[in-house]
CSV table of C-alpha atoms in Angstrom, one decimal:
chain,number,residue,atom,x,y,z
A,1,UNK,CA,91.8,108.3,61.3
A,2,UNK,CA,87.6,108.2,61.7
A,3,UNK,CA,87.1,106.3,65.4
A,4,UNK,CA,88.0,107.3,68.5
A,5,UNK,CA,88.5,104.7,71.4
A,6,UNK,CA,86.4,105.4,74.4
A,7,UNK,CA,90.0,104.9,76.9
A,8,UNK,CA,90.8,107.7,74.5
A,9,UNK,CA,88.3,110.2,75.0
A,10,UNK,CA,88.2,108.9,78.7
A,11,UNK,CA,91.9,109.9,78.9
A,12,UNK,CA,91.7,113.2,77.0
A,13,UNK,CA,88.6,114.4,79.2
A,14,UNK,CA,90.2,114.0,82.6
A,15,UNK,CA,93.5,115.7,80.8
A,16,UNK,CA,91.1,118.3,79.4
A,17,UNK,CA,88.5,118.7,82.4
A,18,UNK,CA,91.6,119.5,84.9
A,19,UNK,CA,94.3,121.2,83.2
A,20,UNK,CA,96.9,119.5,84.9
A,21,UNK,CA,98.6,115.9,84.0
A,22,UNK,CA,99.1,114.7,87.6
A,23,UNK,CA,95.6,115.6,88.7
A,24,UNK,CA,93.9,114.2,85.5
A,25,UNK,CA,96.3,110.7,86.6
A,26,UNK,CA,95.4,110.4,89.7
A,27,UNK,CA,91.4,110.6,88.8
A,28,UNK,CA,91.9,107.6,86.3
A,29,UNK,CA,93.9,105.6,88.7
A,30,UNK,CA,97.1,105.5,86.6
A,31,UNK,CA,100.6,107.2,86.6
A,32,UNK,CA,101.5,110.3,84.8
A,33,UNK,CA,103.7,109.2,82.1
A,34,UNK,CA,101.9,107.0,80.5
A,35,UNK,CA,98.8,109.5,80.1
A,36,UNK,CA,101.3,112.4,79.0
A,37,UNK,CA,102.3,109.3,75.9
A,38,UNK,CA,98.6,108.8,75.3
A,39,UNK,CA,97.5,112.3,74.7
A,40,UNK,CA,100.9,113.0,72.5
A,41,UNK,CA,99.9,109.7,70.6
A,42,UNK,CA,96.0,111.0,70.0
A,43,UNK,CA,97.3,114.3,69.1
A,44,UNK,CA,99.6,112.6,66.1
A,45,UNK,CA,96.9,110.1,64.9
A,46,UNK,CA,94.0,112.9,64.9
A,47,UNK,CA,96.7,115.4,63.3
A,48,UNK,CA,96.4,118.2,65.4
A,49,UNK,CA,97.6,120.0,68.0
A,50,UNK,CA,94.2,119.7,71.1
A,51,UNK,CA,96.5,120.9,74.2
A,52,UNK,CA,98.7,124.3,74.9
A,53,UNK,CA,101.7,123.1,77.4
A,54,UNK,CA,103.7,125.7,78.2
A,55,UNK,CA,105.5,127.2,82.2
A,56,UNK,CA,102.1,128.9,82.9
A,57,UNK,CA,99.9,125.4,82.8
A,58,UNK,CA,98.0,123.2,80.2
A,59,UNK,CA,95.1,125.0,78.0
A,60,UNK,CA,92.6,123.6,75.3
A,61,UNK,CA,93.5,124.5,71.7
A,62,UNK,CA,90.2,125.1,69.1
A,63,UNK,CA,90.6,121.5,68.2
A,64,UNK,CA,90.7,120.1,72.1
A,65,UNK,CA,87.7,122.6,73.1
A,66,UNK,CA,85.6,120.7,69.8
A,67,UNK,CA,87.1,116.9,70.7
A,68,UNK,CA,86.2,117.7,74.8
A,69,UNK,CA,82.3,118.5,74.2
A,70,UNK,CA,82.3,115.5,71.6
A,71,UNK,CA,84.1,113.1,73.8
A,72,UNK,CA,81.7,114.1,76.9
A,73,UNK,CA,78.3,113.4,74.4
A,74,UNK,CA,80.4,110.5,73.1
A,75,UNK,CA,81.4,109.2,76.5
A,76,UNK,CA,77.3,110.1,77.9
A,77,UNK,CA,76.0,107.8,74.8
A,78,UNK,CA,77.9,104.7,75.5
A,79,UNK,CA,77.4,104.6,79.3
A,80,UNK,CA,73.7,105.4,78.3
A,81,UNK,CA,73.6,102.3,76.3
A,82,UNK,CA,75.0,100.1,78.7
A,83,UNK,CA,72.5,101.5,81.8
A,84,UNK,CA,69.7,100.8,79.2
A,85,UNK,CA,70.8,97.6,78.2
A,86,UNK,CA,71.2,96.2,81.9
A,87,UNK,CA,68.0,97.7,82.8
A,88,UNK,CA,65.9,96.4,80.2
A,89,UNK,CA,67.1,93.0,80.7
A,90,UNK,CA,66.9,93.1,84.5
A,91,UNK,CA,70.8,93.4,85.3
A,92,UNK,CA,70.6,96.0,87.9
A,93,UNK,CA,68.0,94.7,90.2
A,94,UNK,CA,68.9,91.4,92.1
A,95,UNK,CA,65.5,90.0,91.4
A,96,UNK,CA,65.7,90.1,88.1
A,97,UNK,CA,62.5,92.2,86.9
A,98,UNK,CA,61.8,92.9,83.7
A,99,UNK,CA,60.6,96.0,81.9
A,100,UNK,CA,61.1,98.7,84.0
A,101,UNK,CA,61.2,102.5,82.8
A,102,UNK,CA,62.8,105.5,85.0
A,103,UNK,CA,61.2,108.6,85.2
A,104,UNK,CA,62.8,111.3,85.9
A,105,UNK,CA,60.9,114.4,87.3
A,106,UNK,CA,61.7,117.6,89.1
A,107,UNK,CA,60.8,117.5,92.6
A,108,UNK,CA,57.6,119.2,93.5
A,109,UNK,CA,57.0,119.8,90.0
A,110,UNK,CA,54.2,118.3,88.2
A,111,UNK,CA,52.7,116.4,90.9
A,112,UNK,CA,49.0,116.1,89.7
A,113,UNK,CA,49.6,115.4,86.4
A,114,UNK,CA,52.5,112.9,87.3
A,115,UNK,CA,49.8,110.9,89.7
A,116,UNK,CA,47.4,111.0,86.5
A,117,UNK,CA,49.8,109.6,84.6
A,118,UNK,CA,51.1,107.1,86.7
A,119,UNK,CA,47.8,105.7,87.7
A,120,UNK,CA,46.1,106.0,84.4
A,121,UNK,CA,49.5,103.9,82.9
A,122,UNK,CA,49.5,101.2,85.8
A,123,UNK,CA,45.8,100.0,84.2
A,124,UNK,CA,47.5,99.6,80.4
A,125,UNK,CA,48.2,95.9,80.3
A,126,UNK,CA,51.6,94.4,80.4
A,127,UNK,CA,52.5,97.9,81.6
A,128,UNK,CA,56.0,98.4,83.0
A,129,UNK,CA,57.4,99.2,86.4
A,130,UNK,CA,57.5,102.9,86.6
A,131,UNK,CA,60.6,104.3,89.3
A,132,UNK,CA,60.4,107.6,89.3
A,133,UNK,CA,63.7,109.4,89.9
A,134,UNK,CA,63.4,112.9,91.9
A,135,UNK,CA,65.8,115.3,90.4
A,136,UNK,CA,66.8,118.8,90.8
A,137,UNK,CA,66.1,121.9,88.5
A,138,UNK,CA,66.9,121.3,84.6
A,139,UNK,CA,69.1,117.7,85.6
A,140,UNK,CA,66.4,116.0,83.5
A,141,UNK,CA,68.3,116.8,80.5
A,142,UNK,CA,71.1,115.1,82.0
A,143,UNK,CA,69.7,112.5,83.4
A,144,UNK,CA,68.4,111.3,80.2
A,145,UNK,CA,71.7,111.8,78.3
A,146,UNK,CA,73.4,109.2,80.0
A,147,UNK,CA,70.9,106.5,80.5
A,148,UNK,CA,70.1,107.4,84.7
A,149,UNK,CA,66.5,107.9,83.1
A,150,UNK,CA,64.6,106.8,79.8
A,151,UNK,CA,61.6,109.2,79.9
A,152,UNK,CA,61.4,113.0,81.7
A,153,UNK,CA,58.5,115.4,82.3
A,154,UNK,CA,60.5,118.3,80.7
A,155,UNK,CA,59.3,122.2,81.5
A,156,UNK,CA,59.8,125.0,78.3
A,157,UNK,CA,61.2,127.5,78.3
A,158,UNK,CA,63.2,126.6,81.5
A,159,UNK,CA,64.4,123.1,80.2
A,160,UNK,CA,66.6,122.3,77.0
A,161,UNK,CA,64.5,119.7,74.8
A,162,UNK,CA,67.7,119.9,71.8
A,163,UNK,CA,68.2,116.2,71.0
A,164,UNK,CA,64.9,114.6,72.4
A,165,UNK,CA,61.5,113.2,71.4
A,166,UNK,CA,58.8,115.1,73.6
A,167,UNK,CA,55.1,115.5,73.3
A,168,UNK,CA,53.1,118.5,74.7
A,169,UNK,CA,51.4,117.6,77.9
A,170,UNK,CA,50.0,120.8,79.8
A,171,UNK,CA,50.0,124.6,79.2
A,172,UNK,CA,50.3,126.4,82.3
A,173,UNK,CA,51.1,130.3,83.3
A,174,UNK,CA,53.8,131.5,86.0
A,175,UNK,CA,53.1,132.4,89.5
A,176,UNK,CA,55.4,134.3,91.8
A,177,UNK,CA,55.6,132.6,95.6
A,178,UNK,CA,56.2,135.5,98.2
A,179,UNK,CA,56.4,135.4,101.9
A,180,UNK,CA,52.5,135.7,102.8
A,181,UNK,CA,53.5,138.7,104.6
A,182,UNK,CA,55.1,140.9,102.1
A,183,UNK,CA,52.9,144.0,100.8
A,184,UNK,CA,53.0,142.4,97.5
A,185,UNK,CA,51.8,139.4,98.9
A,186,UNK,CA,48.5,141.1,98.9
A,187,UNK,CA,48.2,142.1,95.3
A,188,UNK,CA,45.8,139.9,92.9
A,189,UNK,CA,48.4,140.1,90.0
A,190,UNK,CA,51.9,141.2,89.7
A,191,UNK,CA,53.6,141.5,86.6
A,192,UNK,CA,57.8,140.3,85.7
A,193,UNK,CA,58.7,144.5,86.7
A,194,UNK,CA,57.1,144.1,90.0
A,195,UNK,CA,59.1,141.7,91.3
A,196,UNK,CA,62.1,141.8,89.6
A,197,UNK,CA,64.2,144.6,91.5
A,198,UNK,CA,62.5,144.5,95.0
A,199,UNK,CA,65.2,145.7,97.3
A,200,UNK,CA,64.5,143.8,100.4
A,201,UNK,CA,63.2,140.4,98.4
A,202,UNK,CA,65.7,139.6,95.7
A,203,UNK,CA,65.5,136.3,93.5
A,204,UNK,CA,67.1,133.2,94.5
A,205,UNK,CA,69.7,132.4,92.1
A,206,UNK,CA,70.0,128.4,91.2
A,207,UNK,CA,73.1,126.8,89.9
A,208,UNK,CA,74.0,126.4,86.2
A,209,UNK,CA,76.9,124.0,85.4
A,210,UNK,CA,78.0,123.7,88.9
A,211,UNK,CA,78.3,127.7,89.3
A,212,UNK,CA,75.8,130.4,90.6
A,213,UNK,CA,75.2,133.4,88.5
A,214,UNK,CA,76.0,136.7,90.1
A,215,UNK,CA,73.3,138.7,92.0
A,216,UNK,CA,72.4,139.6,95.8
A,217,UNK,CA,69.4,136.6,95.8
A,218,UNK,CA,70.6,133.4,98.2
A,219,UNK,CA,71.9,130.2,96.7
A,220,UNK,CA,69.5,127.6,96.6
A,221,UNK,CA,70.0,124.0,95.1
A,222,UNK,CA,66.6,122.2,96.5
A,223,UNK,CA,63.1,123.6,96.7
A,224,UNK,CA,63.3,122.8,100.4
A,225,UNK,CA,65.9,125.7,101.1
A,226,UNK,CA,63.7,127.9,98.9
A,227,UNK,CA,60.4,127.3,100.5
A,228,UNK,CA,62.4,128.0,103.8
A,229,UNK,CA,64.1,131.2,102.4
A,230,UNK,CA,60.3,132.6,101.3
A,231,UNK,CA,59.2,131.9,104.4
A,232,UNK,CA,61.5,133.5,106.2
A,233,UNK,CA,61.1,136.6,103.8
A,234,UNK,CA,64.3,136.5,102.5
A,235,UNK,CA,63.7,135.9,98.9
A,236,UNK,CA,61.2,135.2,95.9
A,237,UNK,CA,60.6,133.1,93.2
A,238,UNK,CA,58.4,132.8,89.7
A,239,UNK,CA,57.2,129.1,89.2
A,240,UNK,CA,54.5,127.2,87.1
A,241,UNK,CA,50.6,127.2,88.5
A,242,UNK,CA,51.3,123.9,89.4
A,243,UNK,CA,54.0,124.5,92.1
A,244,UNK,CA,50.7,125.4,94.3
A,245,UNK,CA,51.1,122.0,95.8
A,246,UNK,CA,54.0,122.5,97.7
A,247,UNK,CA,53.7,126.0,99.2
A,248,UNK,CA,53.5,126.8,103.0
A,249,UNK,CA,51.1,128.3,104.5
A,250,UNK,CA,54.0,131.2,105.0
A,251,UNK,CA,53.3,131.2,101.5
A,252,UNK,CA,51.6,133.3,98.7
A,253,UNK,CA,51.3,132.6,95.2
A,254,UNK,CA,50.5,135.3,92.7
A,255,UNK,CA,49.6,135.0,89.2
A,256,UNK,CA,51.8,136.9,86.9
A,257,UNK,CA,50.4,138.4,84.0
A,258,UNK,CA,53.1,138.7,81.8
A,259,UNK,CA,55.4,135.8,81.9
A,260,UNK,CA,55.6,133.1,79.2
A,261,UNK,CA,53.6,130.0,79.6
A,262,UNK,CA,55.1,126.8,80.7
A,263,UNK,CA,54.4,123.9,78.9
A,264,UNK,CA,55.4,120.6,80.3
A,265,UNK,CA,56.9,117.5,77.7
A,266,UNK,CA,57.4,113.8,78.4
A,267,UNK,CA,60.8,114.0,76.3
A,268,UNK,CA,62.8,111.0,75.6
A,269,UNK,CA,65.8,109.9,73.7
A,270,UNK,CA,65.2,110.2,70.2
A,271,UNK,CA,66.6,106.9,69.2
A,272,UNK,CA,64.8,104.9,71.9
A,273,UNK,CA,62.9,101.4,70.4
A,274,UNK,CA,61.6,100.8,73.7
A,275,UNK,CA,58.0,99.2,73.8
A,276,UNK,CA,57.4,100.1,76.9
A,277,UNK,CA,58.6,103.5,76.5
A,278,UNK,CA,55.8,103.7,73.5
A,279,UNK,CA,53.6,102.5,75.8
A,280,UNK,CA,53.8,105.4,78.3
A,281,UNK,CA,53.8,107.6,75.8
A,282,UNK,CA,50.9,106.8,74.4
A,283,UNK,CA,49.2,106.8,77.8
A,284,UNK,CA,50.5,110.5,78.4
A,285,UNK,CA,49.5,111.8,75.1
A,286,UNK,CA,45.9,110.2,76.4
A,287,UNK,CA,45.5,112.3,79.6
């Protein structure tokens, strides 16, 4: 057996995502029973044992762990391809428009060169409509996965580019963003050490998967909570050059002289064929 159904995978997901029969029925909308006969039916067509049921609860075998990360890629692809599809034909937008590309960008990040780039695309002729989608920190990745966004401005090291097209854009250093009264506020450099174990200033800690690393910095999930948070003295941060734009005037920024350079992509999926998409790159690689 070489193909996998997507009500398969959809099935095997919930089952695999929750841990628990009844919970994974109710999210599909369906009773228990029937799910509990499609996973035992996968399980004897694939040849392999992908769930541990025993008193204590449900676990992923080897086998499940491999088919859940396929099944999510597998289950990202196809609802790409039909967002895609819609989009480029005008599906999604009651008037009907036509070639339309979704950007998706980090917000606050990149603002000059995004402005560059959308203004020096809008002269191209038969250029696209250009919606730029606002996300949050490394969701461009995402984004871009499952069809919410065709092209991203993409930031290495911080952002994953495993699996996309990207071109090299700008080359920029890091600068830490202190409250404008802290003593190292005052300093023309500061280097990674400086700032990394300052008792009364820790780093904010951002969400990976859904989950905060451990630490004594504040959660944070938008750069509005941060840029209150500096403010008010109660943490730091490292960000590109570029992140002048939004700071406070309860800000400082301070170069740092020994963290890596960020260098900003326009990624994209590497089996797009969209003209438009061509288009846009060939205007960024052009700025």
């Amino acid at each position: 057996m070489d193909t996998l159904e997507t009500r398969e995978m959809r099935y095997f997901v919930a089952v695999a995502e929750e841990l628990h029969f009844g919970r994974a029925a109710e999210r599909l909308g369906m009773a228990q029973p029937p799910l509990s006969r499609a996973i035992q039916q996968l399980e004897r067509r694939l040849g392999v044992r992908l769930l541990d049921r025993d008193r204590r609860g449900v676990s992923l075998t080897d086998a499940g762990e491999v088919l859940l990360h396929e099944s999510r890629a597998a289950l990202d692809a196809t609802a790409a391809a039909a967002r895609r599809t819609r989009r480029a034909g005008g599906a999604d937008r009651p008037d009907g428009a036509r070639s339309r590309l979704v950007l998706a960008v980090k917000a606050a990040g990149s603002h000059e060169l995004l402005q560059k780039l959308l203004d020096a695309y809008a002269t191209e002729p038969d250029a696209a409509e250009i919606e730029v989608l606002l996300c949050g920190i490394c969701e461009q990745g995402g984004l871009l996965r499952d069809g919410r966004a065709d092209v991203a401005l993409m930031h290495a090291p911080f952002n994953s580019l495993a699996g996309f097209d990207s071109e090299e854009l700008l080359t920029e250093g890091q600068i830490a963003i202190l409250p404008a009264g802290h003593p190292l506020a005052a300093r023309k450099t500061l280097s990674l050490a400086d700032i990394a174990d300052v008792p009364d200033l820790p780093f904010a800690r951002w969400p990976s998967d859904g989950t905060y690393p451990p630490g004594p910095g504040p959660e944070v999930h938008d750069l509005t909570q941060l840029a209150q948070l500096i403010a008010l003295g109660r943490t730091v941060a490292a960000f590109p050059d570029s992140a002048r734009a939004w700071l406070w005037a309860e800000h400082t920024a301070v170069p740092l002289t020994d963290a890596p350079p960020v260098v900003t992509h326009i990624a994209w999926p590497a089996h797009s064929r969209s003209l438009a998409l061509a288009g846009l790159i060939r205007t960024a690689t052009r700025l």
